[in-house]
Amino acid sequence: EAYRHINTVETSLMDYMLFKFRSYPLVRIIEEETMKLDDMNQQQKQFDAQQQQEQKRLPILSFIHDRIKPSEIVRVCYENGIACRHGTFLSTDIFMRESNIGMTSSYAIDDSSIQQINTMSRSEKEGLVRLSLAHYNTKGDIDFLLGVLESMEDWC
């Protein structure tokens, strides 16, 4: 019963955070972007509605901003008491390239920049921002986070 309650709370918080982040035109939620890119095979596409409903989402949001580097977002969050991380989180170079994620010089990747990207070390790649929620977080915590992010120049 306790785990069911935790899941209910975390799901509600995650739904709220996703709803809010989707309203920012300069923010790309990575899971949603990669789902568009992913060339899933037929078996994966044929989940029935009940299986999809039963599938649980972890309360983690990964995103990039089209104008602000992930390291800058994390720095500002940290200065305001918000814990989050940035980086590639063990993602492969192929995933990073295909998803247009995290190059320090530019967030837009074209054919001419692929060679430069492939020679960059992992520490040179900005990656993405990852936010995690837990059952003890509140909508107020999310609203505080959003206020901090919206106070950043170029956020909106």
N, CA and C of each residue as an Amber inpcrd file, in Angstrom:
protein
   468
   0.8290000  -1.1980000   0.0000000   0.0000000   0.0000000   0.0000000
   0.8770000   1.2680000   0.0000000   1.9690000   1.2440000   0.7600000
   2.8440000   2.4200000   0.8330000   3.4730000   2.7230000  -0.5200000
   3.9240000   1.6730000  -1.2140000   4.5460000   1.8910000  -2.5210000
   3.5420000   2.4100000  -3.5410000   2.3140000   1.9680000  -3.4340000
   1.2670000   2.4520000  -4.3340000   1.0410000   3.9500000  -4.0890000
   1.0470000   4.3470000  -2.8180000   0.8790000   5.7620000  -2.4810000
   2.0570000   6.5890000  -2.9960000   3.2680000   6.0930000  -2.8070000
   4.4610000   6.7840000  -3.3130000   4.3600000   6.9600000  -4.8210000
   3.9730000   5.9040000  -5.5360000   3.8290000   5.9860000  -6.9880000
   2.7770000   7.0190000  -7.3820000   1.6770000   7.0540000  -6.6570000
   0.6170000   8.0240000  -6.9510000   1.1240000   9.4560000  -6.7860000
   1.8320000   9.7000000  -5.6990000   2.3660000  11.0400000  -5.4350000
   3.3930000  11.4140000  -6.4980000   4.3390000  10.5180000  -6.7760000
   5.3860000  10.8230000  -7.7590000   4.8050000  11.0080000  -9.1590000
   3.8120000  10.2150000  -9.5190000   3.1880000  10.3410000 -10.8340000
   2.4890000  11.6870000 -10.9690000   1.7890000  12.0980000  -9.9320000
   1.1060000  13.3880000  -9.9480000   2.1070000  14.5390000 -10.0880000
   3.1990000  14.4690000  -9.3310000   4.2280000  15.5070000  -9.4170000
   4.8760000  15.5360000 -10.7980000   5.1600000  14.3520000 -11.3290000
   5.8120000  14.2800000 -12.6430000   4.8900000  14.8190000 -13.7340000
   3.6230000  14.4690000 -13.6710000   2.6550000  14.9890000 -14.6420000
   2.6130000  16.5120000 -14.5950000   2.6190000  17.0700000 -13.3940000
   2.6020000  18.5210000 -13.2210000   3.8590000  19.1500000 -13.8030000
   5.0280000  18.5720000 -13.4940000   6.2830000  19.1230000 -13.9930000
   6.3520000  19.0250000 -15.5190000   5.9490000  17.8970000 -16.0770000
   5.9440000  17.7580000 -17.5360000   5.0160000  18.7770000 -18.1840000
   3.8390000  18.9570000 -17.6130000   2.8860000  19.9370000 -18.1360000
   3.5170000  21.3250000 -18.1720000   4.1780000  21.7050000 -17.1040000
   4.8070000  23.0220000 -17.0330000   5.9750000  23.1490000 -18.0160000
   6.8480000  22.1380000 -18.0740000   8.0080000  22.2130000 -18.9600000
   7.5980000  22.2110000 -20.4310000   6.5310000  21.5570000 -20.7710000
   6.0670000  21.5430000 -22.1690000   5.6170000  22.9160000 -22.6350000
   5.3520000  23.8320000 -21.7250000   4.8990000  25.1780000 -22.1070000
   6.0520000  26.0990000 -22.4880000   7.2850000  25.6660000 -22.2700000
   8.4490000  26.4870000 -22.6000000   8.9160000  26.1620000 -24.0170000
   8.7900000  27.1110000 -24.9460000   9.1450000  26.8140000 -26.3400000
  10.6350000  26.5480000 -26.5790000  11.5050000  26.9920000 -25.7050000
  12.9390000  26.8010000 -25.9010000  13.4740000  25.5600000 -25.1780000
  12.6000000  24.8030000 -24.5470000  12.9940000  23.6030000 -23.8130000
  12.5970000  22.3700000 -24.6090000  13.5510000  21.4460000 -24.7130000
  13.2660000  20.1460000 -25.3380000  13.3650000  19.0670000 -24.2700000
  12.2700000  18.3730000 -24.0510000  12.2720000  17.2440000 -23.1310000
  12.8430000  16.0710000 -23.9070000  13.9320000  15.5250000 -23.4330000
  14.7050000  14.5680000 -24.2150000  13.9550000  13.2850000 -24.4960000
  13.2690000  12.7500000 -23.5370000  12.5380000  11.4990000 -23.7760000
  11.5660000  11.6570000 -24.9410000  10.8610000  12.7700000 -24.9750000
   9.8940000  13.0000000 -26.0400000  10.5810000  13.1990000 -27.3850000
  11.7230000  13.8810000 -27.3820000  12.4660000  14.0830000 -28.6180000
  13.0180000  12.7670000 -29.1520000  13.5640000  11.9570000 -28.2830000
  14.1680000  10.7190000 -28.7530000  13.1180000   9.7180000 -29.1990000
  11.9200000   9.8070000 -28.6370000  10.8550000   8.9200000 -29.0880000
  10.5120000   9.2300000 -30.5460000  10.6060000  10.4980000 -30.9320000
  10.3600000  10.8730000 -32.3200000  11.4600000  10.3270000 -33.2240000
  12.6990000  10.3430000 -32.7180000  13.8380000   9.8950000 -33.5100000
  13.9440000   8.3820000 -33.5700000  13.4730000   7.7290000 -32.5440000
  13.6730000   6.2930000 -32.4020000  12.9100000   5.5370000 -33.4790000
  13.6140000   4.6870000 -34.1920000  12.9920000   3.8780000 -35.2180000
  12.6520000   2.5260000 -34.5960000  11.6360000   2.5530000 -33.7360000
  11.2910000   1.3490000 -32.9860000  10.7950000   0.2650000 -33.9330000
  11.0860000  -0.9830000 -33.5860000  10.6110000  -2.0790000 -34.4200000
   9.1320000  -2.3340000 -34.1650000   8.5320000  -3.1220000 -35.0010000
   7.0990000  -3.3670000 -34.9420000   6.6510000  -3.9470000 -33.6060000
   7.4370000  -4.8220000 -33.0300000   7.0500000  -5.4240000 -31.7610000
   6.8840000  -4.3600000 -30.6800000   7.8000000  -3.3830000 -30.6390000
   7.7060000  -2.3180000 -29.6420000   6.4970000  -1.4290000 -29.9090000
   6.1410000  -1.2360000 -31.1480000   5.0160000  -0.3760000 -31.5010000
   3.6750000  -1.0090000 -31.1580000   3.6570000  -2.3230000 -30.9490000
   2.3840000  -3.0150000 -30.7900000   2.0230000  -3.3080000 -29.3370000
   2.4580000  -2.4850000 -28.4140000   1.9860000  -2.6230000 -27.0330000
   0.4890000  -2.3550000 -27.0320000  -0.2500000  -3.1030000 -26.2800000
  -1.6680000  -2.7730000 -26.1800000  -1.8670000  -1.6930000 -25.1250000
  -3.0280000  -1.0900000 -25.0840000  -3.2970000   0.0560000 -24.2180000
  -3.0760000  -0.2830000 -22.7490000  -3.4380000  -1.4730000 -22.3350000
  -3.2730000  -1.8410000 -20.9370000  -1.7950000  -1.9250000 -20.5610000
  -0.9670000  -2.4810000 -21.4330000   0.4600000  -2.5610000 -21.1370000
   1.0660000  -1.1660000 -21.0190000   0.6610000  -0.2650000 -21.9020000
   1.1710000   1.0990000 -21.8300000   0.7520000   1.7610000 -20.5360000
  -0.4920000   1.5260000 -20.1210000  -0.9830000   2.1370000 -18.9010000
  -0.2310000   1.6050000 -17.6840000   0.1120000   0.3240000 -17.7020000
   0.8030000  -0.2830000 -16.5770000   2.2740000   0.1230000 -16.5160000
   2.8060000   0.5660000 -17.6430000   4.2070000   0.9440000 -17.6830000
   4.4220000   2.1730000 -16.8060000   5.3750000   2.1020000 -15.9080000
   5.6300000   3.1850000 -14.9600000   6.7660000   4.0650000 -15.4590000
   6.6360000   5.3430000 -15.2230000   7.6720000   6.2950000 -15.5600000
   8.3720000   6.6950000 -14.2770000   9.6820000   6.7040000 -14.3050000
  10.4350000   7.2010000 -13.1580000  10.2630000   8.7090000 -13.0720000
  10.2850000   9.2780000 -11.8790000  10.0950000  10.7220000 -11.7390000
  11.3810000  11.4970000 -12.0490000  11.8390000  11.3610000 -13.2870000
  13.0630000  12.0130000 -13.7490000  12.7550000  12.7610000 -15.0370000
  13.2030000  13.9940000 -15.1180000  13.0080000  14.8040000 -16.3180000
  14.3720000  15.1890000 -16.8600000  14.6140000  14.8620000 -18.1170000
  15.8540000  15.2360000 -18.8030000  15.4970000  16.2250000 -19.8990000
  16.2370000  17.3290000 -19.9600000  15.9130000  18.3530000 -20.9530000
  17.1470000  19.1460000 -21.3400000  17.0210000  19.8390000 -22.4490000
  18.0030000  20.8480000 -22.8270000  17.2500000  22.1220000 -23.1780000
  17.9220000  23.2240000 -23.0460000  17.3810000  24.5240000 -23.4080000
  18.1100000  24.9670000 -24.6670000  17.3970000  25.5400000 -25.5960000
  17.9980000  25.9170000 -26.8730000  19.0200000  27.0500000 -26.7590000
  18.9870000  27.8260000 -25.6820000  19.9020000  28.9660000 -25.5670000
  20.8250000  28.9310000 -24.3480000  20.4710000  28.1470000 -23.3500000
  21.2410000  28.1570000 -22.1010000  21.9250000  26.8080000 -21.9220000
  23.2180000  26.8460000 -21.6530000  23.9770000  25.6160000 -21.4510000
  23.5050000  24.8900000 -20.1940000  23.4960000  23.5670000 -20.2390000
  23.1090000  22.8000000 -19.0510000  23.9320000  23.1540000 -17.8100000
  25.2230000  23.3910000 -17.9710000  26.0520000  23.7310000 -16.8090000
  25.5990000  25.0320000 -16.1520000  25.1290000  25.9670000 -16.9500000
  24.6410000  27.2390000 -16.4070000  23.3180000  27.0330000 -15.6620000
  22.4420000  26.2210000 -16.2170000  21.1700000  25.9290000 -15.5470000
  21.4350000  25.2730000 -14.1950000  22.3300000  24.2920000 -14.1800000
  22.6470000  23.5960000 -12.9330000  23.2910000  24.5430000 -11.9320000
  24.1640000  25.4180000 -12.4020000  24.8100000  26.3840000 -11.4920000
  23.7690000  27.2660000 -10.8140000  22.8410000  27.8150000 -11.5910000
  21.8100000  28.6960000 -11.0360000  20.9000000  27.9150000 -10.0800000
  20.5500000  26.7100000 -10.4400000  19.7310000  25.8860000  -9.5410000
  20.4630000  25.6380000  -8.2260000  21.7210000  25.2530000  -8.3110000
  22.5290000  24.9710000  -7.1260000  22.5980000  26.1970000  -6.2110000
  22.7800000  27.3750000  -6.8060000  22.8460000  28.6110000  -6.0240000
  21.5340000  28.9040000  -5.3050000  20.4540000  28.2980000  -5.7720000
  19.1410000  28.5000000  -5.1620000  18.6730000  27.2790000  -4.3700000
  19.5970000  26.3870000  -4.0660000  19.2720000  25.2460000  -3.2240000
  18.5430000  24.1110000  -3.9170000  18.6230000  24.0710000  -5.2340000
  17.9480000  23.0260000  -6.0060000  18.9900000  22.0380000  -6.5050000
  18.7990000  20.7870000  -6.1760000  19.7410000  19.7520000  -6.6060000
  19.3430000  19.2250000  -7.9770000  20.2770000  19.2650000  -8.9030000
  20.0940000  18.6790000 -10.2340000  21.4780000  18.4440000 -10.8120000
  21.5420000  17.7970000 -11.9230000  22.8180000  17.4470000 -12.5510000
  22.7560000  17.7490000 -14.0440000  23.9480000  17.8080000 -14.6350000
  24.0230000  17.8630000 -16.0890000  25.1250000  16.9300000 -16.5420000
  25.0310000  16.4840000 -17.7780000  26.0460000  15.6090000 -18.3360000
  25.4360000  14.6580000 -19.3490000  26.2390000  13.6850000 -19.7310000
  25.7700000  12.7170000 -20.7350000  25.1790000  11.4720000 -20.0980000
  25.4200000  11.2510000 -18.8150000  24.8200000  10.1480000 -18.0610000
  24.9670000   8.8100000 -18.7770000  26.1790000   8.5210000 -19.2020000
  26.5410000   7.2580000 -19.8520000  25.8850000   7.0440000 -21.2090000
  25.3400000   8.1000000 -21.7920000  24.7600000   7.9680000 -23.1280000
  25.8640000   7.7710000 -24.1560000  25.5530000   7.0310000 -25.1860000
  26.5310000   6.8110000 -26.2380000  26.6540000   8.0460000 -27.1120000
  27.7870000   8.1710000 -27.7860000  27.9750000   9.2840000 -28.7150000
  26.9290000   9.2670000 -29.8180000  26.5370000   8.0840000 -30.2560000
  25.5140000   7.9750000 -31.3010000  24.2070000   8.5770000 -30.8050000
  23.8010000   8.2330000 -29.5800000  22.5720000   8.7910000 -29.0200000
  22.6720000  10.3030000 -28.9230000  23.7840000  10.7900000 -28.4280000
  23.9480000  12.2300000 -28.2770000  23.8750000  12.9390000 -29.6280000
  24.5200000  12.3680000 -30.6360000  24.5120000  12.9690000 -31.9680000
  23.1130000  12.9140000 -32.5770000  22.4770000  11.7640000 -32.5190000
  21.1560000  11.6050000 -33.1280000  20.1040000  12.4640000 -32.4360000
  20.3260000  12.7580000 -31.1710000  19.3600000  13.5390000 -30.4060000
  19.6760000  15.0280000 -30.3980000  20.7630000  15.4280000 -31.0530000
  21.1760000  16.8400000 -31.0510000  21.3940000  17.3550000 -29.6440000
  22.0830000  16.5990000 -28.8230000  22.2330000  16.9630000 -27.4220000
  23.6690000  17.3230000 -27.0860000  23.8190000  18.4610000 -26.4260000
  24.9070000  18.7290000 -25.5550000  26.2780000  19.0720000 -26.0510000
  26.4400000  19.7460000 -27.1290000  27.7740000  20.1510000 -27.5230000
  28.0440000  21.5340000 -26.9550000  29.2510000  21.7530000 -26.4750000
  29.5560000  23.0150000 -25.8070000  29.5060000  24.2060000 -26.7550000
  29.8250000  24.0040000 -28.0160000  29.8820000  25.1460000 -28.9190000
  28.5200000  25.5030000 -29.5050000  27.6630000  24.5360000 -29.6520000
  26.3680000  24.7810000 -30.2710000  25.4440000  23.6210000 -29.9720000
  24.1850000  23.8940000 -29.8860000  23.2340000  22.8140000 -29.6580000
  22.6830000  22.2740000 -30.9630000  22.9060000  22.9590000 -32.0550000
  22.4550000  22.4710000 -33.3550000  23.5950000  21.7000000 -34.0060000
  23.3040000  20.5100000 -34.4490000  24.3370000  19.6650000 -35.0290000
  24.0290000  19.4670000 -36.5050000  25.0180000  19.7490000 -37.3400000
  24.8740000  19.4690000 -38.7670000  26.0260000  18.5610000 -39.1830000
  26.0220000  18.1500000 -40.4480000  27.0310000  17.2050000 -40.9160000
  28.4570000  17.7230000 -40.7280000  28.6530000  19.0310000 -40.8750000
  30.0070000  19.5700000 -40.7710000  30.5480000  19.5290000 -39.3380000
  29.6640000  19.4530000 -38.3700000  30.1350000  19.4470000 -36.9830000
  30.2640000  18.0450000 -36.4010000  29.8260000  17.0300000 -37.1120000
  29.8730000  15.6650000 -36.5790000  31.3020000  15.2350000 -36.2910000
  32.2520000  15.5450000 -37.1800000  33.6390000  15.1660000 -36.9450000
  34.1800000  15.8100000 -35.6720000  33.8800000  17.0880000 -35.4620000
  34.3180000  17.7780000 -34.2570000  33.7160000  17.1170000 -33.0200000
  32.4550000  16.7720000 -33.0860000  31.7720000  16.1420000 -31.9560000
  32.3990000  14.8000000 -31.6260000  32.6810000  14.0090000 -32.6420000
  33.2330000  12.6790000 -32.4180000  34.6010000  12.7220000 -31.7570000
  35.3340000  13.8300000 -31.8970000  36.6630000  13.9140000 -31.2970000
  36.6420000  14.5820000 -29.9220000  35.4950000  15.0780000 -29.4930000
  35.3950000  15.7230000 -28.1860000  35.4080000  14.6730000 -27.0880000
  36.0480000  14.9970000 -25.9810000  35.9940000  14.0960000 -24.8300000
  34.6440000  14.2680000 -24.1530000  34.2710000  13.2980000 -23.3420000
  32.9920000  13.3650000 -22.6510000  32.8990000  14.6000000 -21.7430000
  34.0190000  15.0200000 -21.1830000  33.9910000  16.1880000 -20.2950000
  33.7420000  17.4840000 -21.0580000  33.9740000  17.4860000 -22.3650000
  33.7200000  18.6780000 -23.1680000  32.2650000  18.7900000 -23.5960000
  31.5130000  17.7370000 -23.4250000  30.1140000  17.7300000 -23.8340000
  29.2440000  18.1900000 -22.6760000  28.4160000  19.1510000 -22.9330000
  27.5240000  19.6770000 -21.9030000  26.4770000  18.6430000 -21.5040000
  25.9790000  17.9030000 -22.4640000  24.9430000  16.9230000 -22.1530000
  23.5910000  17.5790000 -21.9730000  22.8710000  17.1370000 -20.9620000
  21.5310000  17.6190000 -20.7040000  21.3760000  17.8580000 -19.2150000
  20.2530000  18.4630000 -18.8440000  19.9430000  18.6840000 -17.4310000
  19.0080000  17.5710000 -17.0010000  19.2680000  17.0320000 -15.8150000
  18.3960000  15.9790000 -15.2860000  17.8790000  16.4100000 -13.9220000
  16.5560000  16.4050000 -13.8070000  15.8740000  16.7170000 -12.5540000
  15.1950000  15.4510000 -12.0530000  15.2860000  15.2070000 -10.7660000
  14.6510000  14.0320000 -10.1800000  13.6990000  14.4670000  -9.0790000
  12.5630000  13.8080000  -9.0290000  11.5780000  14.0560000  -7.9760000
  11.4800000  12.8240000  -7.0840000  10.9320000  13.0200000  -5.9160000
  10.6390000  11.9120000  -5.0090000   9.3180000  12.2230000  -4.3120000
   8.8190000  11.2610000  -3.5980000   7.5050000  11.3950000  -2.9700000
   7.4440000  12.5220000  -1.9410000   8.5850000  12.9880000  -1.4470000
   8.5690000  14.0670000  -0.4650000   8.5930000  15.4530000  -1.1070000
   8.7280000  15.5320000  -2.4260000   8.6490000  16.8210000  -3.1020000
   7.1870000  17.2580000  -3.1850000   7.0110000  18.5450000  -3.4470000
   5.6610000  19.1030000  -3.5430000   5.5340000  19.9220000  -4.8270000
   4.3020000  20.2870000  -5.1650000   4.1010000  21.1940000  -6.2940000
   4.7720000  22.5360000  -6.0160000   4.8240000  22.9130000  -4.7550000
   5.5280000  24.1410000  -4.3750000   7.0090000  24.0810000  -4.7210000
   7.6200000  22.9080000  -4.5410000   9.0240000  22.7370000  -4.9330000
   9.1840000  22.9290000  -6.4350000   8.2640000  22.3790000  -7.1940000
   8.3210000  22.5100000  -8.6560000   8.1100000  23.9630000  -9.0590000
   7.1480000  24.6330000  -8.4320000   6.9080000  26.0420000  -8.7310000
   8.1280000  26.8950000  -8.3900000   8.8080000  26.5840000  -7.2850000
  10.0380000  27.3040000  -6.9280000  11.0960000  27.0960000  -8.0050000
  11.2900000  25.8550000  -8.4380000  12.2280000  25.5360000  -9.5140000
  11.8940000  26.3430000 -10.7660000  10.6290000  26.3520000 -11.1470000
  10.2210000  27.0760000 -12.3500000  10.4850000  28.5710000 -12.2150000
  10.2610000  29.1170000 -11.0270000  10.5520000  30.5330000 -10.7910000
  12.0370000  30.8380000 -10.9610000  12.8800000  29.9390000 -10.4530000
  14.3280000  30.1140000 -10.5990000  14.7080000  30.0640000 -12.0780000
  14.1950000  29.0750000 -12.7890000  14.5250000  28.9360000 -14.2130000
  14.0190000  30.1330000 -15.0120000  12.7970000  30.5720000 -14.7310000
  12.2400000  31.6990000 -15.4720000  12.9680000  33.0030000 -15.1800000
  13.6840000  33.0750000 -14.0710000  14.4510000  34.2860000 -13.7500000
  15.7490000  34.3730000 -14.5530000  16.1230000  33.2840000 -15.2030000
  17.3450000  33.2770000 -16.0050000  17.1230000  34.0330000 -17.3140000
  18.1120000  34.8430000 -17.6630000  18.0430000  35.5550000 -18.9370000
  17.9810000  34.5310000 -20.0640000  17.1720000  34.7470000 -21.0470000
  16.9890000  33.8790000 -22.2110000  16.1550000  32.6310000 -21.9450000
  15.5790000  32.4700000 -20.7290000  14.7950000  31.2500000 -20.4820000
  13.5720000  31.1990000 -21.3700000  12.8110000  32.2830000 -21.4310000
  11.5540000  32.2770000 -22.2030000  11.6960000  32.9160000 -23.5620000
